[in-house]
Structures are given as structure tokens and as C-alpha cells.
Coordinates of C-alpha atoms and ligand atoms in Angstrom, one line a residue:
M12 CA -24.6 -16.0 31.4
Q13 CA -27.1 -16.2 34.3
A14 CA -26.6 -13.6 37.1
S15 CA -26.3 -16.5 39.5
E16 CA -23.3 -17.9 37.4
I17 CA -21.2 -14.8 37.5
S18 CA -19.6 -13.2 40.5
L19 CA -21.3 -10.4 42.4
W20 CA -18.4 -8.3 41.3
M21 CA -19.0 -8.9 37.5
D22 CA -22.7 -8.5 38.0
Q23 CA -22.1 -5.0 39.5
L24 CA -20.1 -3.9 36.4
G25 CA -21.8 -2.7 33.2
S26 CA -20.6 -4.5 30.1
V27 CA -18.0 -2.9 27.9
P28 CA -17.4 -3.8 24.2
A29 CA -14.9 -6.7 23.9
A30 CA -11.5 -6.0 22.4
P31 CA -11.2 -7.4 18.9
P32 CA -10.0 -11.0 18.5
L33 CA -6.5 -11.6 17.0
A34 CA -6.9 -11.7 13.2
G35 CA -3.8 -13.0 11.5
D36 CA -0.1 -13.2 12.4
T37 CA 1.7 -10.3 14.2
A38 CA 4.9 -9.6 16.0
A39 CA 5.6 -7.8 19.3
D40 CA 8.3 -7.4 22.0
V41 CA 6.2 -9.3 24.6
V42 CA 3.1 -11.4 24.2
I43 CA 1.2 -12.1 27.4
V44 CA -1.3 -15.0 27.5
G45 CA -4.2 -14.3 29.9
A46 CA -5.8 -11.0 30.9
G47 CA -6.2 -11.6 34.7
Y48 CA -4.2 -9.7 37.3
T49 CA -0.9 -11.5 36.4
G50 CA -1.1 -10.6 32.7
L51 CA -2.4 -7.1 33.3
W52 CA 0.0 -6.1 36.1
T53 CA 2.9 -7.4 33.9
A54 CA 1.7 -5.3 31.0
Y55 CA 1.3 -2.3 33.3
Y56 CA 4.8 -2.5 34.8
L57 CA 6.4 -3.2 31.4
K58 CA 4.9 0.0 30.1
Q59 CA 6.2 1.8 33.2
L60 CA 9.7 0.5 32.7
A61 CA 9.8 0.8 28.9
P62 CA 7.0 2.8 27.4
A63 CA 8.1 2.0 23.9
L64 CA 7.8 -1.8 24.3
D65 CA 5.2 -3.3 22.0
V66 CA 3.1 -5.5 24.3
V67 CA 0.3 -7.8 23.2
V68 CA -2.2 -9.5 25.5
L69 CA -4.2 -12.5 24.3
E70 CA -7.3 -13.5 26.4
A71 CA -9.5 -16.5 25.7
H72 CA -12.7 -14.9 27.0
T73 CA -12.7 -11.3 28.3
A74 CA -10.4 -9.8 30.9
G75 CA -11.3 -11.0 34.4
Y76 CA -13.0 -14.2 33.3
G77 CA -10.7 -16.2 35.5
A78 CA -10.1 -16.0 39.2
S79 CA -9.2 -12.3 39.0
G80 CA -12.8 -11.4 38.4
R81 CA -14.2 -13.7 41.0
N82 CA -12.1 -13.7 44.1
G83 CA -12.7 -12.5 47.7
G84 CA -10.9 -9.2 47.2
W85 CA -8.2 -9.5 49.8
V86 CA -5.0 -7.9 48.7
I87 CA -2.6 -9.8 51.0
G88 CA 0.9 -8.6 51.8
E89 CA 2.4 -12.1 51.9
L90 CA 3.0 -15.1 49.7
A91 CA 1.4 -18.5 50.4
G92 CA 4.1 -20.9 51.7
E93 CA 6.3 -17.9 52.6
D94 CA 8.0 -19.6 55.5
R95 CA 9.3 -22.3 53.2
L96 CA 10.2 -19.9 50.5
L97 CA 12.3 -17.7 52.8
A98 CA 13.7 -20.6 54.9
G99 CA 17.2 -20.5 53.3
L100 CA 17.8 -16.8 53.9
D101 CA 19.8 -15.1 56.7
A102 CA 18.1 -12.7 59.1
G103 CA 18.9 -9.6 57.0
Q104 CA 17.8 -11.1 53.7
R105 CA 14.7 -12.4 55.3
A106 CA 13.8 -9.0 56.9
A107 CA 14.4 -7.3 53.5
C108 CA 12.1 -9.8 51.7
L109 CA 9.4 -9.6 54.4
A110 CA 9.4 -5.8 54.0
L111 CA 8.9 -6.1 50.3
L112 CA 6.0 -8.6 50.7
R113 CA 4.3 -6.6 53.4
D114 CA 4.5 -3.6 51.1
I115 CA 2.3 -5.2 48.4
P116 CA -1.0 -3.7 49.5
A117 CA 0.6 -0.3 49.8
E118 CA 2.0 -0.7 46.3
V119 CA -1.4 -1.6 44.9
G120 CA -2.8 1.4 46.7
R121 CA -0.1 3.7 45.2
V122 CA -1.0 2.5 41.6
V123 CA -4.7 2.9 42.4
A124 CA -4.1 6.5 43.5
R125 CA -1.7 7.4 40.7
E126 CA -3.7 5.9 37.9
G127 CA -7.1 6.8 39.4
L128 CA -8.3 3.1 39.4
D129 CA -11.9 3.0 40.7
C130 CA -11.9 -0.4 42.5
D131 CA -13.1 0.3 46.1
F132 CA -9.6 0.0 47.5
R133 CA -9.5 0.2 51.3
H134 CA -6.3 -0.5 53.3
G135 CA -8.2 -1.5 56.4
G136 CA -6.1 -4.5 57.6
V137 CA -7.3 -7.9 58.6
L138 CA -8.8 -9.6 61.6
Y139 CA -7.7 -13.2 61.9
C140 CA -10.3 -14.4 64.4
A141 CA -10.6 -17.3 66.9
A142 CA -14.3 -18.1 66.7
R143 CA -16.6 -21.1 67.2
Y144 CA -14.3 -23.1 69.4
P145 CA -11.4 -22.4 71.8
E146 CA -8.8 -24.4 70.0
Q147 CA -8.7 -21.7 67.3
A148 CA -7.3 -19.3 69.9
T149 CA -4.6 -21.8 70.9
R150 CA -3.5 -22.2 67.3
L151 CA -3.8 -18.5 66.6
R152 CA -1.6 -17.6 69.6
A153 CA 1.0 -20.2 68.4
Q154 CA 1.0 -18.6 65.0
L155 CA 1.4 -15.1 66.5
A156 CA 4.4 -16.4 68.5
H157 CA 5.8 -17.8 65.3
W158 CA 5.4 -14.4 63.5
H159 CA 7.0 -12.6 66.4
A160 CA 9.9 -15.1 66.5
H161 CA 10.4 -14.6 62.7
G162 CA 11.0 -11.0 62.2
H163 CA 7.6 -9.4 62.9
G164 CA 6.6 -7.1 65.7
P165 CA 3.3 -6.1 67.2
Q166 CA 2.9 -3.4 64.6
D167 CA 2.7 -6.3 62.0
F168 CA 0.6 -8.8 64.0
A169 CA -1.0 -7.9 67.3
W170 CA -3.2 -9.9 69.7
L171 CA -6.7 -8.5 70.4
E172 CA -8.5 -9.7 73.4
V173 CA -12.3 -10.3 73.0
A174 CA -13.2 -6.8 74.1
A175 CA -10.8 -5.2 71.7
L176 CA -11.9 -7.4 68.8
Q177 CA -15.5 -6.5 69.5
Q178 CA -14.8 -2.9 68.9
Q179 CA -14.1 -3.8 65.3
L180 CA -16.1 -7.0 64.7
R181 CA -18.8 -8.8 66.7
L182 CA -18.9 -12.5 66.2
A183 CA -21.2 -14.9 67.9
Q184 CA -18.5 -16.7 69.9
P185 CA -15.2 -14.8 69.9
Y186 CA -12.1 -16.0 71.6
G187 CA -9.8 -13.2 70.5
A188 CA -8.1 -12.2 67.2
V189 CA -4.9 -11.1 65.6
F190 CA -5.0 -7.8 63.8
S191 CA -2.6 -7.1 60.9
P192 CA -2.4 -3.9 58.8
H193 CA -1.0 -5.9 55.8
V194 CA -4.2 -6.6 54.0
A195 CA -6.4 -4.3 51.8
T196 CA -9.7 -5.0 50.2
I197 CA -10.9 -4.3 46.7
Q198 CA -13.8 -5.0 44.4
P199 CA -11.9 -7.5 42.3
A200 CA -13.7 -7.2 39.0
K201 CA -13.4 -3.4 39.1
L202 CA -9.6 -3.8 39.5
V203 CA -9.4 -6.0 36.4
R204 CA -11.6 -3.7 34.4
E205 CA -9.6 -0.7 35.5
L206 CA -6.3 -2.3 34.8
R207 CA -7.6 -3.3 31.4
R208 CA -8.5 0.3 30.7
C209 CA -5.2 1.6 32.0
V210 CA -3.0 -0.7 30.0
Q211 CA -5.0 -0.1 26.8
A212 CA -4.5 3.6 27.4
L213 CA -0.7 3.0 27.7
G214 CA -0.8 1.4 24.2
V215 CA -0.9 -2.3 25.1
R216 CA -2.7 -4.3 22.3
L217 CA -5.4 -6.4 23.9
Y218 CA -7.1 -9.2 21.9
E219 CA -10.1 -10.8 23.6
H220 CA -11.9 -14.0 22.5
S221 CA -8.5 -15.2 21.3
P222 CA -7.7 -18.5 23.0
V223 CA -4.1 -19.6 22.8
S224 CA -3.8 -23.3 21.9
A225 CA 0.0 -23.6 22.2
I226 CA 3.0 -21.8 23.4
R227 CA 6.3 -22.4 21.6
P228 CA 9.7 -20.7 21.9
H229 CA 9.1 -17.0 21.3
E230 CA 5.6 -17.7 20.0
A231 CA 1.9 -17.9 21.1
V232 CA -0.4 -19.7 18.7
T233 CA -4.2 -19.2 18.3
A234 CA -6.6 -20.5 15.6
Q235 CA -6.7 -17.0 14.0
G236 CA -3.0 -16.3 14.0
R237 CA 0.2 -16.3 16.0
V238 CA 2.2 -13.7 17.8
R239 CA 6.0 -13.9 17.6
A240 CA 7.8 -12.1 20.4
R241 CA 11.1 -12.0 22.2
W242 CA 9.2 -12.9 25.4
V243 CA 6.1 -15.0 25.9
V244 CA 4.4 -14.7 29.3
P245 CA 1.8 -17.4 30.1
A246 CA -0.3 -15.7 32.8
L247 CA -2.9 -18.5 33.1
E248 CA -2.7 -19.8 36.7
A249 CA -5.4 -22.5 37.0
Y250 CA -5.8 -22.6 33.2
T251 CA -2.2 -23.5 32.5
A252 CA -2.8 -27.1 31.7
G253 CA -5.2 -26.1 28.8
V254 CA -2.3 -24.8 26.8
T255 CA 0.4 -27.0 25.4
G256 CA 4.0 -26.1 25.8
V257 CA 3.9 -24.5 29.3
R258 CA 5.7 -26.4 32.0
A259 CA 4.4 -24.6 35.0
Q260 CA 3.3 -27.4 37.4
Q261 CA 0.1 -25.9 38.8
I262 CA -3.1 -27.7 39.3
A263 CA -6.6 -26.2 39.4
V264 CA -8.7 -26.3 42.5
Q265 CA -12.0 -24.5 43.1
S266 CA -13.0 -22.0 45.7
M267 CA -16.6 -20.7 46.4
I268 CA -18.2 -17.6 47.8
I269 CA -21.6 -16.2 48.7
A270 CA -22.8 -12.6 49.1
T271 CA -25.8 -11.2 51.0
E272 CA -28.1 -8.4 49.8
P273 CA -27.0 -4.9 50.9
L274 CA -27.5 -4.9 54.7
P275 CA -29.2 -2.1 56.6
P276 CA -27.1 0.2 58.9
A277 CA -28.7 -1.4 62.0
L278 CA -27.2 -4.8 61.1
W279 CA -23.8 -3.3 60.4
A280 CA -24.0 -1.5 63.8
Q281 CA -24.3 -5.0 65.3
I282 CA -21.5 -6.5 63.1
G283 CA -18.9 -3.8 62.8
L284 CA -16.2 -3.8 60.0
A285 CA -16.5 -0.1 59.7
H286 CA -13.1 0.6 58.2
G287 CA -12.7 -1.9 55.3
Q288 CA -11.2 -4.6 57.4
A289 CA -11.1 -8.1 56.0
F290 CA -11.8 -11.0 58.4
S291 CA -11.2 -14.7 58.5
E292 CA -11.8 -17.5 60.9
W293 CA -8.7 -19.3 62.0
S294 CA -9.6 -22.9 61.2
R295 CA -7.7 -25.2 58.9
L296 CA -10.6 -24.8 56.5
V297 CA -10.6 -21.1 56.3
S298 CA -13.7 -19.0 56.1
Y299 CA -13.1 -15.3 55.2
G300 CA -14.8 -12.2 53.9
Q301 CA -15.2 -8.5 53.7
R302 CA -17.9 -5.8 53.9
T303 CA -18.4 -4.4 50.4
R304 CA -18.7 -0.8 49.5
D305 CA -22.5 -1.3 49.0
N306 CA -22.7 -2.9 52.4
R307 CA -23.1 -6.6 51.6
L308 CA -21.3 -9.3 53.5
V309 CA -19.2 -11.4 51.1
F310 CA -18.3 -14.7 52.7
G311 CA -16.0 -17.3 51.2
A312 CA -15.5 -20.9 52.5
R313 CA -14.4 -24.3 51.3
G314 CA -13.8 -25.5 47.7
G315 CA -13.1 -28.6 45.7
Y316 CA -10.7 -30.5 43.5
R317 CA -11.8 -32.4 40.4
F318 CA -10.1 -35.6 39.4
G319 CA -7.2 -35.0 37.1
G320 CA -7.1 -31.3 38.0
K321 CA -10.0 -30.6 35.6
L322 CA -11.3 -27.1 35.6
R323 CA -14.9 -26.4 36.7
A324 CA -16.6 -24.5 33.9
S325 CA -20.0 -23.6 35.5
F326 CA -20.2 -21.8 38.8
A327 CA -23.9 -21.8 39.2
L328 CA -23.6 -23.2 42.7
T329 CA -26.0 -25.9 43.8
A330 CA -28.5 -25.3 46.6
D331 CA -26.3 -27.5 48.9
E332 CA -23.2 -25.5 48.0
V333 CA -24.9 -22.2 48.9
A334 CA -26.5 -23.8 52.1
L335 CA -23.1 -25.0 53.4
R336 CA -21.6 -21.5 53.1
R337 CA -24.7 -19.9 54.6
K338 CA -24.6 -22.2 57.6
L339 CA -21.0 -21.4 58.3
M340 CA -21.7 -17.7 57.9
L341 CA -24.6 -17.9 60.3
E342 CA -22.5 -19.6 62.9
L343 CA -20.3 -16.5 63.0
F344 CA -23.1 -14.0 62.3
P345 CA -26.5 -15.3 63.6
M346 CA -27.9 -11.8 63.1
L347 CA -27.9 -12.5 59.3
A348 CA -30.6 -15.2 59.6
Q349 CA -33.1 -13.1 57.6
A350 CA -30.5 -11.7 55.1
R351 CA -31.1 -12.8 51.5
I352 CA -28.2 -14.5 49.7
T353 CA -28.2 -12.8 46.3
H354 CA -25.1 -14.3 44.7
G355 CA -23.2 -17.6 45.0
W356 CA -20.2 -18.3 42.7
G357 CA -16.8 -19.7 42.5
G358 CA -13.6 -19.9 40.5
N359 CA -10.6 -22.0 39.5
L360 CA -7.3 -21.1 41.1
G361 CA -3.8 -22.6 40.7
V362 CA -1.8 -24.5 43.3
A363 CA 1.9 -25.4 42.8
R364 CA 3.5 -28.5 44.3
G365 CA 5.1 -27.3 47.5
F366 CA 2.1 -24.9 48.0
A367 CA 4.1 -21.8 47.2
P368 CA 3.9 -19.6 44.1
Q369 CA 6.6 -19.5 41.5
V370 CA 8.1 -17.3 38.8
V371 CA 9.4 -19.7 36.2
V372 CA 12.2 -18.4 34.0
D373 CA 12.9 -20.3 30.7
A374 CA 15.4 -17.8 29.2
A375 CA 16.4 -20.2 26.4
N376 CA 12.9 -20.3 25.0
G377 CA 11.9 -16.8 25.9
V378 CA 9.1 -17.9 28.2
L379 CA 8.5 -16.3 31.6
S380 CA 5.5 -17.2 33.8
A381 CA 4.1 -16.8 37.3
G382 CA 1.3 -18.4 39.3
G383 CA 0.4 -21.1 41.7
Y384 CA -0.5 -18.5 44.2
G385 CA -2.6 -21.0 46.3
G386 CA -5.6 -18.7 46.9
E387 CA -3.4 -15.7 47.7
G388 CA -2.9 -14.3 44.2
V389 CA -4.5 -10.9 44.4
G390 CA -1.5 -9.3 46.0
A391 CA 1.0 -11.9 44.8
S392 CA 0.1 -11.2 41.1
N393 CA 1.1 -7.6 41.6
L394 CA 4.5 -8.7 42.8
A395 CA 4.7 -11.2 39.9
G396 CA 3.9 -8.4 37.4
R397 CA 6.7 -6.3 38.8
T398 CA 9.1 -9.2 38.8
L399 CA 8.3 -10.4 35.3
A400 CA 8.6 -6.8 34.0
A401 CA 11.9 -6.3 35.7
L402 CA 13.3 -9.6 34.3
I403 CA 12.2 -8.7 30.8
C404 CA 13.6 -5.2 30.9
G405 CA 16.8 -6.3 32.7
T406 CA 16.1 -3.7 35.4
Q407 CA 17.8 -4.0 38.9
D408 CA 15.0 -4.1 41.4
A409 CA 15.1 -5.2 45.1
I410 CA 12.0 -7.4 44.5
L411 CA 14.3 -9.7 42.4
Q412 CA 15.9 -11.0 45.6
I413 CA 12.6 -12.7 46.7
P414 CA 13.5 -16.4 46.3
W415 CA 10.5 -17.5 44.2
Q416 CA 12.2 -17.7 40.8
T417 CA 12.9 -21.1 39.4
T418 CA 13.5 -22.8 36.1
P419 CA 11.4 -25.5 34.3
D420 CA 13.8 -28.3 35.1
R421 CA 13.6 -27.5 38.8
L422 CA 9.8 -27.5 39.1
R423 CA 8.4 -30.0 41.5
R424 CA 5.8 -32.2 39.8
W425 CA 2.5 -33.1 41.2
E426 CA 2.0 -36.8 42.0
P427 CA 0.0 -38.7 39.3
E428 CA -3.6 -39.6 39.7
P429 CA -5.2 -41.1 41.6
L430 CA -2.7 -40.1 44.3
R431 CA -3.6 -36.4 44.0
W432 CA -7.3 -37.0 44.3
L433 CA -6.8 -39.4 47.2
G434 CA -4.4 -37.0 48.9
Y435 CA -6.7 -34.0 48.5
N436 CA -9.8 -35.8 49.8
G437 CA -7.8 -37.4 52.7
I438 CA -6.5 -34.0 53.8
I439 CA -9.8 -32.2 53.4
R440 CA -11.8 -34.9 55.2
S441 CA -9.4 -34.9 58.1
F442 CA -9.7 -31.0 58.3
D443 CA -13.5 -31.3 58.1
W444 CA -13.7 -34.0 60.7
E445 CA -11.5 -31.9 63.0
D446 CA -13.7 -28.9 62.5
R447 CA -16.9 -30.9 63.3
V448 CA -15.4 -32.5 66.4
L449 CA -14.0 -29.2 67.8
N450 CA -17.2 -27.3 67.0
D451 CA -19.2 -29.8 69.0
P452 CA -19.1 -28.8 72.7
G453 CA -20.0 -32.4 73.6
S454 CA -16.8 -33.9 72.0
A455 CA -14.6 -35.6 74.6
G456 CA -11.1 -34.4 75.3
W457 CA -9.5 -37.5 73.6
Q458 CA -11.7 -37.0 70.5
R459 CA -10.6 -33.4 70.2
R460 CA -6.9 -34.4 70.6
L461 CA -7.2 -37.2 68.1
A462 CA -8.9 -35.0 65.5
Q463 CA -6.3 -32.3 65.9
G464 CA -3.4 -34.7 65.7
L465 CA -4.8 -36.3 62.6
A466 CA -5.4 -33.0 60.8
A467 CA -2.0 -31.7 61.8
G468 CA -0.4 -34.9 60.4
M469 CA -2.3 -34.5 57.2
E470 CA -1.3 -30.9 57.0
G471 CA 2.3 -32.0 57.2
L472 CA 1.8 -34.0 54.0
M473 CA 1.1 -30.8 52.1
Q474 CA 4.7 -29.5 52.4
Ligands
FAD501 C1 -13.3 -17.9 44.6 C2 -11.9 -17.4 44.8 C3 -11.6 -16.5 45.8 C4 -10.3 -16.0 45.9 N1 -10.0 -15.1 46.9 C5 -8.8 -14.5 47.0 C6 -8.5 -13.5 47.8 O1 -9.4 -13.0 48.5 N2 -7.3 -13.0 47.9 C7 -6.2 -13.5 47.1 O2 -5.1 -13.1 47.3 N3 -6.5 -14.5 46.2 C8 -7.7 -15.0 46.1 N4 -8.0 -15.9 45.1 C9 -6.9 -16.3 44.2 C10 -6.7 -15.2 43.1 O3 -8.0 -14.7 42.6 C11 -5.9 -15.7 41.9 O4 -4.7 -16.3 42.4 C12 -5.5 -14.7 40.9 O5 -6.7 -13.9 40.5 C13 -4.8 -15.3 39.7 O6 -4.7 -14.3 38.7 P1 -4.1 -14.7 37.3 O7 -4.1 -13.5 36.5 O8 -2.8 -15.4 37.5 O9 -5.1 -15.9 36.8 P2 -6.6 -15.7 36.3 O10 -7.3 -14.5 36.9 O11 -7.3 -17.0 36.4 O12 -6.4 -15.3 34.8 C14 -6.1 -16.2 33.8 C15 -6.7 -15.7 32.5 O13 -6.3 -16.6 31.4 C16 -7.4 -16.7 30.5 N5 -7.2 -17.9 29.7 C17 -7.4 -19.2 30.0 N6 -7.1 -20.0 29.0 C18 -6.6 -19.2 28.1 C19 -6.0 -19.5 26.8 N7 -6.0 -20.7 26.3 N8 -5.6 -18.5 26.0 C20 -5.7 -17.2 26.5 N9 -6.2 -16.9 27.7 C21 -6.6 -17.9 28.5 C22 -8.6 -16.8 31.4 O14 -9.8 -16.6 30.8 C23 -8.2 -15.8 32.5 O15 -8.8 -14.5 32.2 C24 -9.3 -16.4 45.0 C25 -9.6 -17.3 43.9 C26 -10.9 -17.7 43.8 C27 -11.3 -18.6 42.6

């Protein structure tokens, strides 16, 4: 693989020998399909709850080949679509669930410390920034009011005026920000690699280069052999559709990122981000990033959807794909005009209908899965791993009250093509048009209102 085709994160790791492929039939208590975070966290927590369990993990490539080895490294203490997920709860239940969700980065931090996982974990919080145009500040203030009206206090989400923001991060055109402590940053591929090492040391049997072709009741099938187990855990997120027999209704979308060369201290003195804070820009087409441990800026923005939910296999970004992200980065950080972009990559992630993640329980067939994290899977997969392990072991755990469990017959299906493709493109184009109109100081008031109204209407279609 060319360096340009793999993530900065994987490029920074030395290679390790692959685990052997599955050779012949075997039996286990649990077989997990996919060695990303969902699969590895599930294996980890299973071994915590029941060390004697025989756990097998089957991975088509090597651990971290999927989104887990390629993402932006934000460990977020929330679930995508959380408002909708928690909507039916009373105030007490909602507060209990929010506390569990906000605790996700801290839980990852606890395991990192306990197991000595070397993954550049920093619990520095996040700056949601209003930048580039004033409407971002209006929307961000409205979101802050929403947070404060729904069980959060200023200790969770606090407004920063421009002067306060600039003490942490200096953007070209700041309008204010919200700071939240509920995000940590990691080097994503290091976390996968370390979890892989950790679960192997706990006795989990990992087979790499062992693609599963079908999942059947209590069984995962590969060309080299099959694994019979009481529980089968498809942990495939965007790759789910490639395996027959799994009824998780997730579709694959793509997300893309660039990274600069390591930047000198003088540039970081201008930019800030001294304490491992993540940052994002509050537009409907989110741009986000982090300062890496080796002082690069990693900047993610925009993505894509392929007709039929097809996976994208090669992430050697085109010159145009890199240029778009660099342009957006320079609008926020013009001081980076001379900085070299050393890496550009992307990955496939899974989105569930309803835009909220799910734990799917098919008890009759012994199949338990989780995914559809909608671009917020780094932290959510930890919660998923704990949830799946507790369900399998029959353990009482407060996290089981989070209302994201469902059954295959209750899954919402995606619309058939070409409706999905048309819907995706209609929504993204309206967001893109809004962004261009609002970013142009010459746009008339009526244009700004029209663009925002259209984009808000299209956003409503996503529910
Ligand atoms: C560019 C990008 C940036 C992102 N940034 C963030 C972020 O900053 N914060 C955040 O919270 N989320 C982010 N996400 C989302 C997050 O990375 C994912 O939701 C999460 O990693 C999903 O983990 P997973 O283990 O469920 O799936 P994956 O990591 O995709 O793992 C699935 C595994 O299954 C394997 N597999 C596929 N087919 C088979 C088969 N037939 N048999 C066996 N194994 C198979 C794959 O090789 C892969 O290793 C981002 C995603 C992308 C792509």
C-alpha cells in the first residue's frame, strides 16, 4: 500500500506480524466478526466479565483496516442522534443516561491507564467554534440553549467569548465558541493496535486475513472454515452489507481527512491547542481536527456517498479532494499557507436509518451487533463493547438502560435507490450552498435567509 493511501496513523506505526488465518472449523463461546473498535472492545470487556470465555475474532484484513484505524481521533462522550434516542425518557432516566454517555471518554481513559495502552490519549475537551461567518454563532448559541434546557450545565457546555476562545485557539475569524470537557483525543491506529495486543494477551483467539462470507445462527463462515459459537457478534459497521445473513440496516458513507507535516513551535504559538483539545467548526458540513502528539494539524472535512451504498476501496485522495480540505483548513488557519500536507486519506463509516446508532439483539439466532455510529463511533464503540459484553454475560449494568437496543424486526430500513442517492445529494448540496452563501460577505440578507431555510428543511428530512 502506498503511504498516501493509508492514514497518517497507520503510517506512524511499525508493522507487526499478522495473526494467522483461520484454518479449519472450530468452536468458541463467542465469535466476533471484525477487528475494529467494536469487535476489540467487545472482546476486551467479555474477558473482564468472564475471563474463562473462549472468544474468537475473525478479521478480513488486519485489525484497524476499517474506520477504526483511519478516523479523526475524537473520543466523544455522546451518541449521534442522542436527542431522538433519549426522547421517550423521563427527566431522571434521561439524566442517568446522559451521565453514562458523558463518562465514555473517562472510561476509555481508565482502560488506557489500567492496561497501559500507548495511544496518545489526552482528555483535553473540545472547542465547538463559530468561525468564518456570524450565523454559526447564532446556531451555536441556540444549540447551547438547547443543551442547557435538556439536563446540562455550564460545566458540560460553556460559552466562550472571542477573547476567551483565543486563549485556547486562534482562528482567522472567530465569533465565539462552546467548550465542553466531554471529548478526548487519541492516535486512533495506536488504540486499535494496543487493544489488539491487550485482548490477545487476555487469551482471545484472533485470526486475520479471514474474511467471513456469511453469518448464520450461531455460526460465522469463512472460505477456510467456520466457527460455531453460542453468540456471533458482527462488528462490521460500514462493511456489514458485504456479509450475508446480517440484518443491521447500516449504509456506508465516506469521510476524508488531511494532515500537515509536524509544525514548528512558532506556528503552534500562533494557533494554540496546547492541551490536547479537539476543535470543530459549527457549520452543517462539519470541519474538525486535533493537534497530534508530534505537532501536526489533522483536519477532517466533508465526505461522500456512493450509489447503492458501495464501499470505497482506495483512499488515495485525488488532488481535488486534498485541495478542498486544504482550502477549508486555510480559511480557519491562514498561517498554515506554507505547511506541507503529508497525508490525505479517508474511510468508510456506517450510518443507520434514523441517524442514531443501534445495538441489535437477535437472541433467537444468537446474533448481537452494534454500529451505525454516524461518524461518532470512537467513543460509542466502547459503550457498544461494554453493552454487548454485558448482554452476553447476562450481567446487570447501568449502561443497559441506554435506549439504543433494538431487534432485527424493528430496524428501520433505508429507502431503496435511487432515493437514497438523490436524498444524500440533495441534502449535501443544500448544505454546501448554504455554506457558500453565508461565507460570502456580499450575499444579500434574503439570500442568507433562503439558504439557511432550505438547508434547515433538508436537515429535517434526515430524521
Ligand atoms: C475518516 C473518518 C473519520 C472519523 N472520525 C471520527 C472521530 O473523530 N470520532 C468518532 O467518534 N468517530 C469517527 N469516525 C467513525 C469511527 O471511526 C467509526 O464509527 C468506528 O471506528 C467504527 O468501528 P467499528 O469497529 O464498528 O468498524 P470498523 O473500524 O470499520 O471495523 C470493521 C472491521 O471489519 C472488518 N471486516 C470487513 N468485512 C469483513 C468480513 N467479511 N469478515 C471479517 N471482517 C471484516 C474490516 O476490515 C474492519 O477491520 C470516523 C470515521 C472515518 C472513516
